[in-house]
RNA sequence: GGCGAGGUAGCAAAGUGGUAAUGCACUGGUCUGCAAAACCGGUAUGCGCGGGUUCAAUUCCCGCCCUCGCCUCCA
């Protein structure tokens, strides 16, 4: 079964088939490591992770490249502010990013190149662009890409004649002092001349000391690890313009290839009805949510619960909903284990089985929410206690096939003593048990209500009771 | 102004030219001293608004309203 995926460039869905017939090669724009990534950033990385998992579960090997932007205005500025070397500063945030990725059950990319370690590659690309007449050095030592030299500029974003529209934007960027030496406002920097405020962060180049522009690193590293043409390029929807447009221009003008054949863009996570952003202060990190008692697996579940192409409304409450949904999955798994299924089925045994409709839905433009609906549909009509042993095994393997495809790890069941009960709650619960034993129903019920008001539920059995959070 | 996405039950969110998945929440029943869990059932005559095409539209077409994103370095 081939995955079909919408392509930003053609605005149509296409089956995903590897250009080389063997391995699906794709590039994802990675994080700028100058602070903690927020869950909006992670929506994109999670969607890319699902993309990769679906291909691999479908039997297609992948080559996944995702860069680290560890040299740019923000990393340089904030490392200096922190009094650290750029290397130490970006290493710290890279490690934090990796920890968050692991917590979210993201598969590590096969290659994770660092921009600062590929400056020679970027310089080589600039030299080629200058030789071919697509770039020029300005008097101050910066180098710019000449947008007018590339006829197809704007094809991805459908933004053309951009200069005519300048002024419509409220951004102050265009007036930045950086931009003074450009021939045209549309031109963008390939190499930025050293500035005093960059401190020790500059590198030698044929045009003087400086550092690479942001857009260039992705073109250079994609070329290095994926070649002149590769299958899919992905990122957040806001990168379409100018970042991806610029990448296309740089790559197509410096090589003989067509660069990425398919563009996969993920729409933003919405919070408070708008885009989550640092400047608006409505930004959540994984750590923020962990402090509020949520597990990253619950965050992942929320992030995949909307289709990647549509805005997804995030609320803290949605994490509670995710927790219950995950419990439902875990309970189904437990019921199948009670029928003799292994805790973790062998990967080689995984097959969609009774979850085939969910698998088909997932392969239709990565429809995770639709697939989740189909998964629960199958669960609701599959009664572990009454089906045959073979059916139980098939259901178990199918469930785990789907969980692997969407990257969901089952949580421990809440009833299994995974939550610590505070001493005062335990004491109240014991008092209620005593009241119940002496058949003092009034006192027993009063204590139950009291505990419930405190957020705890008593679950009685013949031998005793357990206390679980509400 | 240009380009793009979206408006489906309390919340979230799929979907389709043939009469609305799923999760959470809520709720009725069985069970239980009462609960919980489990199981059985219920909860949008309706899919932003107004027209049109059609035997049939939430799904196609036209117009309109609203929300959101991008328009130079934001996933």
JSON list of C-alpha atoms in Angstrom, two decimals, chain A residues 300-386:
[
{"chain": "A", "resi": 300, "resn": "UNK", "atom": "CA", "xyz": [2.33, 13.55, 21.41]},
{"chain": "A", "resi": 301, "resn": "UNK", "atom": "CA", "xyz": [-1.17, 12.15, 21.33]},
{"chain": "A", "resi": 302, "resn": "UNK", "atom": "CA", "xyz": [-2.67, 15.64, 21.24]},
{"chain": "A", "resi": 303, "resn": "UNK", "atom": "CA", "xyz": [-0.26, 16.70, 18.52]},
{"chain": "A", "resi": 304, "resn": "UNK", "atom": "CA", "xyz": [-1.28, 13.83, 16.23]},
{"chain": "A", "resi": 305, "resn": "UNK", "atom": "CA", "xyz": [-4.98, 14.13, 16.97]},
{"chain": "A", "resi": 306, "resn": "UNK", "atom": "CA", "xyz": [-5.54, 16.63, 14.16]},
{"chain": "A", "resi": 307, "resn": "UNK", "atom": "CA", "xyz": [-4.64, 16.31, 10.49]},
{"chain": "A", "resi": 308, "resn": "UNK", "atom": "CA", "xyz": [-1.27, 17.89, 9.70]},
{"chain": "A", "resi": 309, "resn": "UNK", "atom": "CA", "xyz": [-2.77, 20.11, 7.02]},
{"chain": "A", "resi": 310, "resn": "UNK", "atom": "CA", "xyz": [-5.35, 21.75, 9.29]},
{"chain": "A", "resi": 311, "resn": "UNK", "atom": "CA", "xyz": [-4.84, 24.08, 12.25]},
{"chain": "A", "resi": 312, "resn": "UNK", "atom": "CA", "xyz": [-5.06, 22.18, 15.54]},
{"chain": "A", "resi": 313, "resn": "UNK", "atom": "CA", "xyz": [-6.46, 23.84, 18.66]},
{"chain": "A", "resi": 314, "resn": "UNK", "atom": "CA", "xyz": [-4.40, 23.07, 21.69]},
{"chain": "A", "resi": 315, "resn": "UNK", "atom": "CA", "xyz": [-5.66, 23.40, 25.23]},
{"chain": "A", "resi": 316, "resn": "UNK", "atom": "CA", "xyz": [-4.22, 22.02, 28.43]},
{"chain": "A", "resi": 317, "resn": "UNK", "atom": "CA", "xyz": [-7.53, 20.25, 28.89]},
{"chain": "A", "resi": 318, "resn": "UNK", "atom": "CA", "xyz": [-6.94, 18.30, 25.68]},
{"chain": "A", "resi": 319, "resn": "UNK", "atom": "CA", "xyz": [-4.11, 16.53, 27.52]},
{"chain": "A", "resi": 320, "resn": "UNK", "atom": "CA", "xyz": [-6.65, 15.11, 29.98]},
{"chain": "A", "resi": 321, "resn": "UNK", "atom": "CA", "xyz": [-8.65, 13.84, 27.05]},
{"chain": "A", "resi": 322, "resn": "UNK", "atom": "CA", "xyz": [-5.49, 12.30, 25.59]},
{"chain": "A", "resi": 323, "resn": "UNK", "atom": "CA", "xyz": [-4.72, 10.61, 28.88]},
{"chain": "A", "resi": 324, "resn": "UNK", "atom": "CA", "xyz": [-8.09, 8.86, 28.89]},
{"chain": "A", "resi": 325, "resn": "UNK", "atom": "CA", "xyz": [-7.82, 7.87, 25.27]},
{"chain": "A", "resi": 326, "resn": "UNK", "atom": "CA", "xyz": [-4.39, 6.35, 25.93]},
{"chain": "A", "resi": 327, "resn": "UNK", "atom": "CA", "xyz": [-5.80, 4.50, 28.91]},
{"chain": "A", "resi": 328, "resn": "UNK", "atom": "CA", "xyz": [-8.48, 3.04, 26.69]},
{"chain": "A", "resi": 329, "resn": "UNK", "atom": "CA", "xyz": [-5.83, 1.75, 24.31]},
{"chain": "A", "resi": 330, "resn": "UNK", "atom": "CA", "xyz": [-3.77, 0.37, 27.18]},
{"chain": "A", "resi": 331, "resn": "UNK", "atom": "CA", "xyz": [-6.78, -1.40, 28.68]},
{"chain": "A", "resi": 332, "resn": "UNK", "atom": "CA", "xyz": [-7.53, -3.08, 25.38]},
{"chain": "A", "resi": 333, "resn": "UNK", "atom": "CA", "xyz": [-3.91, -4.19, 25.17]},
{"chain": "A", "resi": 334, "resn": "UNK", "atom": "CA", "xyz": [-4.07, -5.51, 28.72]},
{"chain": "A", "resi": 335, "resn": "UNK", "atom": "CA", "xyz": [-7.23, -7.46, 27.96]},
{"chain": "A", "resi": 336, "resn": "UNK", "atom": "CA", "xyz": [-5.46, -9.10, 25.02]},
{"chain": "A", "resi": 337, "resn": "UNK", "atom": "CA", "xyz": [-2.46, -9.91, 27.17]},
{"chain": "A", "resi": 338, "resn": "UNK", "atom": "CA", "xyz": [-4.85, -11.59, 29.56]},
{"chain": "A", "resi": 339, "resn": "UNK", "atom": "CA", "xyz": [-5.77, -13.82, 26.64]},
{"chain": "A", "resi": 340, "resn": "UNK", "atom": "CA", "xyz": [-2.15, -14.92, 26.35]},
{"chain": "A", "resi": 341, "resn": "UNK", "atom": "CA", "xyz": [-0.69, -12.30, 24.02]},
{"chain": "A", "resi": 342, "resn": "UNK", "atom": "CA", "xyz": [2.90, -11.28, 24.73]},
{"chain": "A", "resi": 343, "resn": "UNK", "atom": "CA", "xyz": [3.56, -7.94, 26.40]},
{"chain": "A", "resi": 344, "resn": "UNK", "atom": "CA", "xyz": [5.40, -6.77, 23.31]},
{"chain": "A", "resi": 345, "resn": "UNK", "atom": "CA", "xyz": [4.82, -8.67, 20.07]},
{"chain": "A", "resi": 346, "resn": "UNK", "atom": "CA", "xyz": [7.87, -9.30, 17.88]},
{"chain": "A", "resi": 347, "resn": "UNK", "atom": "CA", "xyz": [8.23, -6.62, 15.27]},
{"chain": "A", "resi": 348, "resn": "UNK", "atom": "CA", "xyz": [8.36, -9.20, 12.52]},
{"chain": "A", "resi": 349, "resn": "UNK", "atom": "CA", "xyz": [4.92, -10.43, 13.58]},
{"chain": "A", "resi": 350, "resn": "UNK", "atom": "CA", "xyz": [3.25, -7.04, 13.29]},
{"chain": "A", "resi": 351, "resn": "UNK", "atom": "CA", "xyz": [0.54, -6.81, 10.65]},
{"chain": "A", "resi": 352, "resn": "UNK", "atom": "CA", "xyz": [-2.58, -4.63, 10.36]},
{"chain": "A", "resi": 353, "resn": "UNK", "atom": "CA", "xyz": [-5.00, -7.55, 10.58]},
{"chain": "A", "resi": 354, "resn": "UNK", "atom": "CA", "xyz": [-8.34, -6.33, 11.94]},
{"chain": "A", "resi": 355, "resn": "UNK", "atom": "CA", "xyz": [-6.95, -2.79, 11.89]},
{"chain": "A", "resi": 356, "resn": "UNK", "atom": "CA", "xyz": [-6.51, -2.76, 8.14]},
{"chain": "A", "resi": 357, "resn": "UNK", "atom": "CA", "xyz": [-9.08, -0.01, 7.68]},
{"chain": "A", "resi": 358, "resn": "UNK", "atom": "CA", "xyz": [-7.11, 2.16, 10.11]},
{"chain": "A", "resi": 359, "resn": "UNK", "atom": "CA", "xyz": [-3.92, 1.42, 8.20]},
{"chain": "A", "resi": 360, "resn": "UNK", "atom": "CA", "xyz": [-5.57, 2.35, 4.90]},
{"chain": "A", "resi": 361, "resn": "UNK", "atom": "CA", "xyz": [-6.87, 5.57, 6.36]},
{"chain": "A", "resi": 362, "resn": "UNK", "atom": "CA", "xyz": [-3.42, 6.41, 7.64]},
{"chain": "A", "resi": 363, "resn": "UNK", "atom": "CA", "xyz": [-1.95, 5.93, 4.19]},
{"chain": "A", "resi": 364, "resn": "UNK", "atom": "CA", "xyz": [-4.37, 8.41, 2.74]},
{"chain": "A", "resi": 365, "resn": "UNK", "atom": "CA", "xyz": [-2.42, 11.64, 3.22]},
{"chain": "A", "resi": 366, "resn": "UNK", "atom": "CA", "xyz": [-1.30, 10.66, 6.73]},
{"chain": "A", "resi": 367, "resn": "UNK", "atom": "CA", "xyz": [-4.78, 10.84, 8.17]},
{"chain": "A", "resi": 368, "resn": "UNK", "atom": "CA", "xyz": [-3.89, 10.14, 11.79]},
{"chain": "A", "resi": 369, "resn": "UNK", "atom": "CA", "xyz": [-7.15, 11.36, 13.35]},
{"chain": "A", "resi": 370, "resn": "UNK", "atom": "CA", "xyz": [-9.10, 9.26, 10.90]},
{"chain": "A", "resi": 371, "resn": "UNK", "atom": "CA", "xyz": [-6.89, 6.28, 11.69]},
{"chain": "A", "resi": 372, "resn": "UNK", "atom": "CA", "xyz": [-7.38, 6.80, 15.41]},
{"chain": "A", "resi": 373, "resn": "UNK", "atom": "CA", "xyz": [-11.12, 6.78, 14.85]},
{"chain": "A", "resi": 374, "resn": "UNK", "atom": "CA", "xyz": [-10.82, 3.50, 12.95]},
{"chain": "A", "resi": 375, "resn": "UNK", "atom": "CA", "xyz": [-8.59, 2.04, 15.67]},
{"chain": "A", "resi": 376, "resn": "UNK", "atom": "CA", "xyz": [-11.18, 2.78, 18.32]},
{"chain": "A", "resi": 377, "resn": "UNK", "atom": "CA", "xyz": [-13.89, 1.51, 16.02]},
{"chain": "A", "resi": 378, "resn": "UNK", "atom": "CA", "xyz": [-12.14, -1.85, 15.81]},
{"chain": "A", "resi": 379, "resn": "UNK", "atom": "CA", "xyz": [-11.48, -1.86, 19.54]},
{"chain": "A", "resi": 380, "resn": "UNK", "atom": "CA", "xyz": [-15.13, -1.20, 20.30]},
{"chain": "A", "resi": 381, "resn": "UNK", "atom": "CA", "xyz": [-16.29, -4.18, 18.31]},
{"chain": "A", "resi": 382, "resn": "UNK", "atom": "CA", "xyz": [-13.54, -6.55, 19.41]},
{"chain": "A", "resi": 383, "resn": "UNK", "atom": "CA", "xyz": [-14.31, -8.24, 22.72]},
{"chain": "A", "resi": 384, "resn": "UNK", "atom": "CA", "xyz": [-11.09, -9.79, 24.01]},
{"chain": "A", "resi": 385, "resn": "UNK", "atom": "CA", "xyz": [-12.94, -12.08, 26.41]},
{"chain": "A", "resi": 386, "resn": "UNK", "atom": "CA", "xyz": [-15.05, -13.75, 23.76]}
]
